[in-house]
Amino acid sequence: TLRTIPGVQFLNYGSNGLNANKSGIRINGSNDVIILVDGVRLNDFKGAGSSGYAFTSLLNNMDNVERVEVLRGSAAVMYGSGAKGGVINIITRKPTSNTASMDIARGSFGKEAYKFNAMGVKGKIRYQVYDDKSIEGSTKDASGKVWPGHSNTKSSGAKLQYDFNKDQNLSVSYDKTSSDFTGVDLIYKGHYVGAFDSERLTLKHDWNLSKLWNNTLVYRNSKEKYLWSKPGGEDPDMAQPVTGDTEYSLFSDTFRYKSATYTMVGGLEYVKGKDNNNGKDAKNTSMFLQGDWEFLPHLTLSGGVRHDSPKNFDSHNSFSYKLAWDITKKDSIYAGRSDYYILPSLSQLYDVKFGNKDLKASEGRTTSIGYNHEFGPENYLTFGWFETKVGVGLNIANDGTYHNVIGGIIRGWNAQYNVRLSRYVNAKLGWSHLYYDDSGSFSQGYAPKDKATFGIYYDKDKFGAAFDGFYFIRDTSRAEKGVKGWPSDKYAVCNLSVNYRANTSTEFYLKVDNIFNKLWAEHTDVIWNGGADTWYAMPGRALTLGMKLRV
């Protein structure tokens, strides 16, 4: 899972339905993360951690996903506004034959999951359709406390691709997610109800103009609506429902040139976001160019520039450069620096209660160095150090309003060791360390000072098994003395999964999350004067039993 990648952190409210589908995602200590699907960005003018719904629904049905790539560090030149912490790119499968699968599961806390996926090829046409439904009820944390709630999430979509020939294709895809949830907030008292709906249309044209040149045209339009309300009146701050109705559009034209010693990527991009509740909008036009040049054998120099011209903001140039050296066939090092540039979201600018229309864009740069060593074909070590310096940042005041801050620093390193122990067993072990000098949520313990990640995987004949998890160490040096802000400052969360392939078409699986029933939380209200034990505890041990059929 992504939780076992060093430097990657998720922040979930534990109670089911209480923002349960909206994961806060952090990479290298920052929740300014870009989410891509097949290289097309999802989150424009949405703010940090705002793509959790789409991200979660996309990963619900892994039969539709080939792999997930994680890029740590600033990447504004290639990916535009928002890439301070890093980039997550979800690569979907390319249909090569006619297949279909159905997955049915039941589990703890009233969990029900139904997934259907089909893909195929007929002549020059490739197609893919999927439909998922997930239901969850009240959860129980490891202390035995019940968090009343219920959620019902549905995701569906289709993709159709026409191959003109081996060098040119046109695809259209449509994805829709709908989530309804209800429950009782045990911290900020009161019954809550909520809903989230989104739909996304993407058109993409790929054309290999020659052996060296490629061009990609993309148009994407997405719409999102949400509702959050406490109709009982117990919470005076939620006397009125919070609603959202936004629409986002993207158009990009990207070219690629690749020869034996040089690669160049460049293009033009236009993005627009509109808040239909108040008629406010945000726009940005950008141009970028990045090249990788192997100017000497095994020595590659990379450099790039991006120019942004956003509406109501000054234009901005972002730069990046990197030097990589393959010292031997098994050893490589790199060093580089990359800018980041983040435009405020529509809600940060124009929210009636918390918005600030005078916000400036956030900007800064990340310096990184790294070393990779390959002990063998499936036995390797990766290490990376980074330092992010904030020029202009964005923070939240005590009253919840947004404001700019000047300066700040995040520094840390990530290491991971992957090894194949035998023909049937492989393992990975990682460690990440983080330092930060701000006085916000980091210093309150939301991010780990150190975090170990681990996994061991077995696959032989009809059986497969995985045991993985993480060990979290919180920074308590700046915590208020005598205040227990979290259930634990050092804890391990472990998960186990076992699957049995009865035949080529039938598979049974068992998953046990939080196998040792650890009490832990990723959000708390204790440190915000909420009183003792007012943390949003994550669910305790949970079992899921399922069956997958393939034809």
XYZ file of C-alpha atoms in Angstrom:
551
model
C 0.000 0.000 0.000
C 1.004 3.637 -0.367
C 1.213 3.951 3.407
C 4.312 1.728 3.297
C 6.240 4.081 0.984
C 8.755 6.212 2.950
C 7.775 9.882 3.001
C 4.110 9.247 2.140
C 1.470 9.903 4.811
C -2.331 9.809 4.852
C -4.506 11.760 7.275
C -7.952 10.229 7.783
C -10.696 11.013 10.239
C -11.316 7.655 11.891
C -15.090 7.812 12.258
C -16.802 6.346 9.225
C -18.573 8.969 7.162
C -16.853 11.874 8.960
C -14.721 12.904 5.973
C -13.820 9.205 5.754
C -13.534 9.307 1.974
C -11.455 12.458 1.882
C -7.902 11.483 2.687
C -5.337 14.144 3.400
C -2.236 13.061 1.465
C 1.251 14.244 2.396
C 4.585 13.629 0.702
C 7.787 14.844 2.361
C 5.725 16.631 5.000
C 3.589 18.664 2.560
C -0.049 18.141 1.618
C 0.402 20.178 -1.556
C 0.377 17.075 -3.753
C -0.657 16.675 -7.385
C -2.773 13.662 -8.393
C -2.461 12.446 -11.986
C -4.334 9.767 -13.915
C -2.315 8.580 -16.910
C -0.357 11.813 -16.681
C -3.443 14.094 -16.627
C -3.790 16.253 -13.506
C -6.954 15.992 -11.402
C -6.660 18.804 -8.860
C -6.621 22.384 -10.168
C -7.441 25.359 -7.923
C -8.617 22.975 -5.199
C -6.021 23.455 -2.483
C -3.998 20.956 -0.497
C -5.364 17.472 0.102
C -8.560 18.260 -1.784
C -8.536 15.362 -4.227
C -9.062 12.664 -1.616
C -12.485 11.612 -2.870
C -11.339 11.132 -6.456
C -8.115 9.496 -5.320
C -9.875 6.991 -3.064
C -12.499 6.052 -5.660
C -9.856 5.534 -8.348
C -8.024 3.017 -6.152
C -11.164 1.143 -5.084
C -10.950 -1.199 -8.072
C -7.313 -2.184 -8.554
C -8.207 -4.326 -11.580
C -8.440 -0.999 -13.400
C -4.976 0.130 -12.207
C -1.685 -1.132 -13.581
C 0.591 0.690 -11.125
C 0.870 3.809 -8.955
C 3.976 5.977 -9.263
C 5.143 8.360 -6.529
C 7.482 11.287 -7.222
C 8.797 13.029 -4.118
C 9.694 16.707 -4.034
C 8.847 19.907 -5.874
C 7.973 19.499 -9.537
C 6.381 22.758 -10.669
C 8.182 22.851 -14.008
C 6.710 19.581 -15.276
C 3.408 19.428 -13.421
C 2.456 22.996 -12.580
C 0.813 24.567 -9.556
C 0.575 22.403 -6.446
C 3.588 20.089 -6.682
C 5.402 21.071 -3.482
C 5.430 17.718 -1.695
C 5.301 15.517 -4.778
C 3.203 13.803 -7.416
C 1.109 10.624 -7.425
C 0.445 9.218 -10.895
C -2.172 6.463 -11.291
C -1.469 4.429 -14.437
C -4.545 2.576 -15.705
C -4.366 -0.750 -17.512
C -4.322 -0.887 -21.293
C -6.712 -3.543 -22.618
C -4.907 -6.241 -24.601
C -7.565 -8.980 -24.480
C -11.214 -9.487 -23.531
C -11.519 -9.981 -19.760
C -14.035 -9.332 -16.993
C -13.969 -9.656 -13.221
C -16.381 -9.379 -10.317
C -15.342 -8.881 -6.696
C -17.711 -9.322 -3.737
C -16.647 -8.773 -0.120
C -18.120 -8.479 3.374
C -16.360 -7.372 6.518
C -16.301 -5.766 9.932
C -18.307 -2.628 10.727
C -21.009 -3.477 8.206
C -18.630 -3.345 5.262
C -19.952 -4.425 1.875
C -18.017 -4.056 -1.374
C -19.066 -4.886 -4.923
C -16.731 -4.326 -7.879
C -17.110 -5.044 -11.570
C -14.523 -4.454 -14.264
C -14.447 -5.384 -17.954
C -12.037 -4.546 -20.732
C -11.409 -5.737 -24.244
C -10.232 -5.184 -27.781
C -12.242 -5.431 -30.990
C -10.438 -4.406 -34.139
C -9.177 -0.862 -33.670
C -11.325 -0.228 -30.604
C -10.246 -0.766 -26.985
C -12.833 -0.439 -24.230
C -12.998 -0.516 -20.457
C -15.908 -0.186 -18.020
C -16.100 -0.423 -14.243
C -18.686 -0.105 -11.490
C -18.007 -0.139 -7.733
C -20.133 0.155 -4.625
C -18.903 0.331 -1.031
C -21.020 0.444 2.127
C -19.757 0.897 5.689
C -21.520 1.241 9.019
C -20.556 2.338 12.513
C -16.938 1.681 13.454
C -15.297 0.714 16.733
C -11.821 1.853 17.774
C -9.345 -0.245 19.756
C -10.597 1.152 23.085
C -14.094 -0.188 22.350
C -15.672 3.212 21.631
C -18.318 3.064 18.887
C -18.352 5.849 16.295
C -21.892 5.899 14.822
C -21.938 6.393 11.077
C -22.923 5.054 7.703
C -21.583 5.723 4.208
C -22.544 4.586 0.731
C -20.081 5.289 -2.075
C -20.556 4.462 -5.751
C -18.023 4.854 -8.557
C -18.442 4.026 -12.224
C -16.818 4.866 -15.496
C -15.950 3.907 -19.043
C -13.100 4.475 -21.466
C -13.181 4.035 -25.233
C -10.044 4.240 -27.370
C -9.780 4.157 -31.151
C -6.409 3.218 -32.658
C -6.089 4.894 -36.065
C -2.834 2.952 -36.472
C 0.094 1.873 -34.297
C 1.231 5.509 -33.949
C -2.013 7.395 -33.320
C -5.053 6.961 -31.060
C -7.951 8.951 -29.637
C -9.605 8.132 -26.305
C -12.594 9.405 -24.364
C -13.250 8.499 -20.731
C -15.991 9.333 -18.252
C -15.823 8.769 -14.478
C -18.446 9.418 -11.823
C -18.379 9.168 -8.022
C -21.227 9.621 -5.560
C -20.882 9.378 -1.776
C -23.536 9.858 0.913
C -22.713 9.669 4.611
C -24.320 10.257 7.969
C -23.390 9.750 11.613
C -22.713 11.334 14.990
C -19.688 13.556 15.644
C -18.473 12.574 19.123
C -16.009 15.499 19.314
C -17.935 18.467 17.929
C -21.271 17.219 19.158
C -24.148 16.580 16.846
C -25.634 14.436 14.117
C -24.163 15.132 10.676
C -25.145 14.379 7.095
C -23.119 14.890 3.958
C -22.756 14.096 0.279
C -20.120 14.342 -2.415
C -20.696 13.964 -6.158
C -18.217 14.314 -8.985
C -18.019 13.574 -12.684
C -15.065 13.849 -15.030
C -14.831 13.793 -18.840
C -11.423 13.394 -20.504
C -10.493 13.494 -24.192
C -6.939 12.506 -25.152
C -5.153 12.284 -28.501
C -1.720 10.595 -28.716
C 0.330 10.784 -31.895
C 3.823 9.418 -32.546
C 4.837 11.782 -35.312
C 8.102 9.918 -35.889
C 10.563 7.714 -34.060
C 11.759 10.809 -32.209
C 8.662 13.013 -31.811
C 5.376 12.509 -29.950
C 2.476 14.876 -29.284
C -0.387 14.603 -26.776
C -3.535 16.752 -26.705
C -5.762 16.616 -23.608
C -9.079 18.182 -22.659
C -10.574 17.474 -19.249
C -13.720 18.819 -17.593
C -14.746 17.922 -14.057
C -17.643 18.950 -11.834
C -17.928 18.561 -8.070
C -20.710 19.146 -5.569
C -20.633 18.584 -1.823
C -22.835 19.108 1.213
C -21.949 19.042 4.895
C -24.587 19.773 7.528
C -25.512 19.285 11.185
C -29.293 19.636 11.045
C -29.894 19.107 14.780
C -28.540 22.516 15.793
C -26.149 21.113 18.433
C -23.142 22.804 16.814
C -23.661 26.592 16.499
C -20.734 26.868 14.054
C -22.662 24.619 11.666
C -26.011 26.402 11.840
C -25.992 26.668 8.044
C -25.083 23.807 5.703
C -21.725 24.026 3.952
C -22.147 23.472 0.225
C -19.906 23.497 -2.787
C -20.535 23.540 -6.534
C -17.385 23.839 -8.611
C -16.290 23.111 -12.172
C -12.771 22.709 -13.521
C -11.449 22.619 -17.081
C -8.015 21.793 -18.465
C -6.541 21.946 -21.955
C -2.946 20.937 -22.658
C -0.747 20.272 -25.668
C 2.493 18.460 -24.842
C 5.278 17.395 -27.167
C 8.132 14.969 -26.472
C 11.424 14.474 -28.291
C 13.639 11.521 -27.419
C 16.954 10.522 -28.983
C 19.779 8.325 -27.733
C 21.312 11.103 -25.618
C 18.644 13.805 -25.291
C 15.021 14.012 -24.138
C 12.915 17.167 -24.320
C 9.370 17.740 -23.064
C 7.438 20.963 -23.490
C 4.015 22.371 -24.003
C 1.186 24.773 -23.337
C -1.495 24.411 -20.655
C -4.659 26.307 -19.760
C -6.685 25.607 -16.610
C -9.825 27.215 -15.217
C -11.806 26.744 -12.040
C -15.231 28.209 -11.292
C -17.241 28.368 -8.081
C -20.854 28.231 -9.223
C -22.137 29.290 -5.792
C -20.678 32.781 -6.024
C -19.680 33.096 -9.677
C -15.989 33.517 -8.855
C -13.366 31.900 -11.055
C -9.627 31.342 -11.367
C -7.550 30.907 -14.518
C -3.969 30.144 -15.415
C -2.060 29.826 -18.677
C 1.387 28.268 -18.599
C 4.223 27.221 -20.902
C 6.984 24.803 -19.958
C 10.105 23.176 -21.353
C 12.370 20.580 -19.765
C 15.315 18.657 -21.183
C 17.568 15.753 -20.132
C 20.975 15.638 -21.834
C 23.499 12.831 -21.464
C 26.407 15.113 -22.378
C 28.991 12.532 -21.271
C 28.622 8.761 -20.947
C 26.612 8.015 -17.772
C 26.404 11.732 -16.860
C 23.015 13.432 -17.408
C 22.158 17.101 -16.941
C 18.483 18.091 -16.606
C 16.992 21.555 -16.654
C 13.639 23.202 -17.144
C 11.567 26.354 -16.928
C 7.844 27.041 -16.575
C 6.071 30.367 -17.031
C 2.679 30.866 -15.335
C 0.308 33.734 -16.154
C -2.601 33.408 -13.688
C -5.611 35.685 -13.487
C -5.351 38.303 -10.701
C -1.773 37.266 -9.831
C 1.632 38.345 -11.082
C 3.222 36.067 -13.663
C 5.832 33.667 -12.313
C 8.790 31.638 -13.589
C 9.766 28.306 -12.025
C 13.111 26.625 -12.655
C 14.593 23.192 -12.085
C 17.962 21.584 -12.656
C 19.521 18.254 -11.779
C 22.771 16.361 -12.357
C 22.745 12.538 -12.296
C 25.767 10.254 -12.532
C 25.716 6.490 -13.072
C 28.987 5.822 -11.264
C 28.897 2.103 -12.006
C 26.344 -0.330 -13.351
C 25.072 -0.670 -9.781
C 25.626 2.784 -8.278
C 24.121 6.154 -9.146
C 23.899 9.546 -7.477
C 21.992 12.748 -8.215
C 21.666 16.321 -6.968
C 19.191 18.980 -7.982
C 16.978 21.894 -7.131
C 13.379 22.539 -8.187
C 10.959 25.393 -7.566
C 7.339 25.047 -6.534
C 4.501 27.480 -7.116
C 0.999 27.085 -5.657
C -2.015 29.199 -6.558
C -4.632 29.513 -3.781
C -7.741 27.401 -4.192
C -11.179 28.824 -4.928
C -12.329 28.147 -1.346
C -9.185 29.713 0.150
C -9.834 32.839 -1.884
C -13.608 33.180 -1.819
C -15.122 31.082 0.982
C -17.693 33.298 2.732
C -16.473 32.456 6.230
C -12.773 31.620 5.915
C -11.667 32.929 2.496
C -9.157 35.716 1.856
C -9.253 37.282 -1.615
C -5.916 39.035 -0.951
C -3.911 35.829 -0.642
C -0.652 35.582 -2.551
C 0.532 32.454 -4.310
C 2.834 30.194 -2.303
C 6.337 29.664 -3.636
C 9.680 28.191 -2.654
C 12.203 25.588 -3.715
C 13.408 22.107 -2.826
C 17.015 20.938 -2.915
C 17.595 17.188 -3.074
C 20.435 14.692 -3.286
C 20.205 10.924 -3.562
C 22.044 7.644 -3.936
C 20.882 4.313 -5.392
C 22.673 0.986 -5.207
C 21.693 -2.293 -6.834
C 22.970 -5.362 -5.016
C 21.235 -7.643 -7.505
C 18.306 -7.708 -9.984
C 15.712 -7.566 -7.158
C 17.910 -6.370 -4.319
C 18.446 -2.612 -4.157
C 18.728 0.403 -1.836
C 17.467 3.943 -2.452
C 18.272 7.005 -0.330
C 17.199 10.614 -0.754
C 17.731 13.792 1.272
C 15.715 16.973 0.722
C 15.323 20.493 2.042
C 12.331 22.665 1.164
C 12.675 26.392 1.791
C 9.445 28.376 1.866
C 9.496 31.866 0.396
C 5.773 32.632 0.729
C 3.582 30.121 2.539
C -0.075 29.683 3.428
C -1.424 29.068 6.921
C -4.681 29.025 8.889
C -5.269 31.511 11.702
C -6.910 30.592 15.024
C -10.269 31.762 13.680
C -9.948 29.435 10.657
C -9.209 32.144 8.089
C -6.383 31.767 5.555
C -3.357 34.062 5.508
C 0.139 34.166 4.044
C 3.321 33.591 6.033
C 6.921 34.353 5.101
C 9.679 31.788 5.444
C 9.848 28.278 6.821
C 11.752 25.106 6.205
C 11.098 21.366 5.928
C 14.052 19.003 5.865
C 14.333 15.240 5.890
C 15.423 12.018 4.242
C 13.879 8.798 2.949
C 15.471 5.386 2.541
C 14.116 2.051 1.321
C 15.650 -1.386 0.912
C 13.981 -3.967 -1.342
C 15.153 -7.566 -1.434
C 14.036 -10.930 -2.804
C 14.661 -13.426 -0.016
C 13.774 -16.477 -2.066
C 11.915 -17.508 -5.196
C 8.613 -17.005 -3.393
C 9.360 -14.292 -0.809
C 10.322 -10.638 -1.173
C 10.488 -7.869 1.413
C 10.955 -4.126 1.807
C 12.043 -1.934 4.699
C 11.953 1.849 4.741
C 12.628 4.787 7.012
C 11.771 8.475 6.716
C 12.879 11.349 8.931
C 11.307 14.801 8.981
C 12.253 18.148 10.505
C 10.118 21.275 10.307
C 10.332 24.710 11.895
C 6.739 25.940 11.591
C 4.365 26.475 14.504
C 1.302 24.930 12.881
C 0.016 21.382 12.624
C 3.504 19.868 12.192
C 4.696 21.048 15.585
C 1.434 19.756 17.059
C 2.346 16.221 16.044
C 0.379 15.608 12.862
C 3.459 14.573 10.909
C 5.946 11.939 12.099
C 9.440 12.846 13.190
C 10.420 9.333 12.126
C 8.433 6.632 10.407
C 9.474 3.082 9.595
C 7.668 1.166 6.846
C 7.867 -2.564 6.191
C 6.379 -5.375 4.160
C 6.998 -9.035 3.470
C 5.238 -10.813 0.612
C 4.806 -14.490 -0.272
C 3.500 -15.922 -3.546
C 3.642 -19.603 -4.515
C 1.311 -21.675 -6.654
C -2.238 -21.070 -5.391
C -1.348 -19.135 -2.226
C -0.324 -15.549 -1.618
C 0.147 -13.546 1.577
C 1.323 -10.091 2.657
C 2.213 -8.636 6.055
C 2.971 -4.912 6.040
C 2.551 -1.721 8.019
C 4.379 1.204 9.593
C 5.838 2.386 12.898
C 5.110 6.042 13.725
C 7.299 8.199 16.024
C 5.862 11.605 16.875
C 7.899 14.731 17.668
C 6.960 15.648 21.247
C 9.659 18.301 21.822
C 7.222 21.164 21.281
C 4.107 19.558 22.748
C 2.405 21.225 25.691
C 3.642 19.656 28.900
C 1.145 17.496 30.739
C -1.263 17.344 27.791
C -1.895 13.961 26.163
C -2.725 15.149 22.697
C -2.792 11.728 21.003
C -3.592 8.133 22.013
C 0.100 7.269 21.516
C 3.231 9.021 20.322
C 4.935 5.794 19.228
C 2.909 3.021 17.672
C 2.857 0.333 14.992
C -0.073 -0.468 12.716
C 0.162 -3.831 10.938
C -2.010 -5.441 8.281
C -2.287 -8.987 6.953
C -3.795 -10.339 3.749
C -4.056 -13.917 2.474
C -5.429 -15.101 -0.868
C -6.117 -18.509 -2.377
C -6.465 -19.018 -6.129
C -8.789 -22.018 -6.422
C -8.433 -22.003 -10.233
C -7.697 -19.560 -13.022
C -11.058 -17.852 -12.606
C -11.785 -17.986 -8.856
C -9.881 -16.384 -5.998
C -10.716 -16.056 -2.289
C -9.056 -13.536 0.019
C -8.971 -12.470 3.663
C -7.716 -9.095 4.873
C -7.081 -8.087 8.471
C -6.420 -4.378 8.986
C -4.856 -3.174 12.257
C -4.256 -6.806 13.146
C -2.981 -6.037 16.676
C -5.944 -3.714 17.398
C -3.840 -0.618 18.101
C -5.507 2.579 19.348
C -4.254 5.401 17.111
C -5.440 8.625 15.512
C -4.444 10.939 12.667
C -6.605 13.881 13.779
C -7.078 15.258 17.271
C -8.923 18.082 19.019
C -7.126 17.765 22.351
C -4.367 20.197 21.389
C -6.969 22.682 20.146
C -8.543 22.883 23.644
C -11.008 20.090 22.999
C -10.476 18.324 26.312
C -9.095 14.919 27.237
C -9.395 12.030 24.772
C -10.986 14.177 22.064
C -9.173 12.538 19.183
C -10.673 10.916 16.102
C -9.513 7.363 16.737
C -8.989 5.147 13.704
C -10.918 1.856 13.490
C -9.662 -1.111 15.474
C -9.073 -4.570 14.063
C -11.202 -5.105 10.954
C -11.677 -8.256 8.868
C -12.733 -8.467 5.221
C -13.557 -11.699 3.408
C -14.056 -11.656 -0.325
C -14.218 -13.593 -3.568
C -13.096 -12.546 -7.041
C -14.299 -14.163 -10.267
C -12.540 -13.666 -13.621
C -13.668 -14.658 -17.102
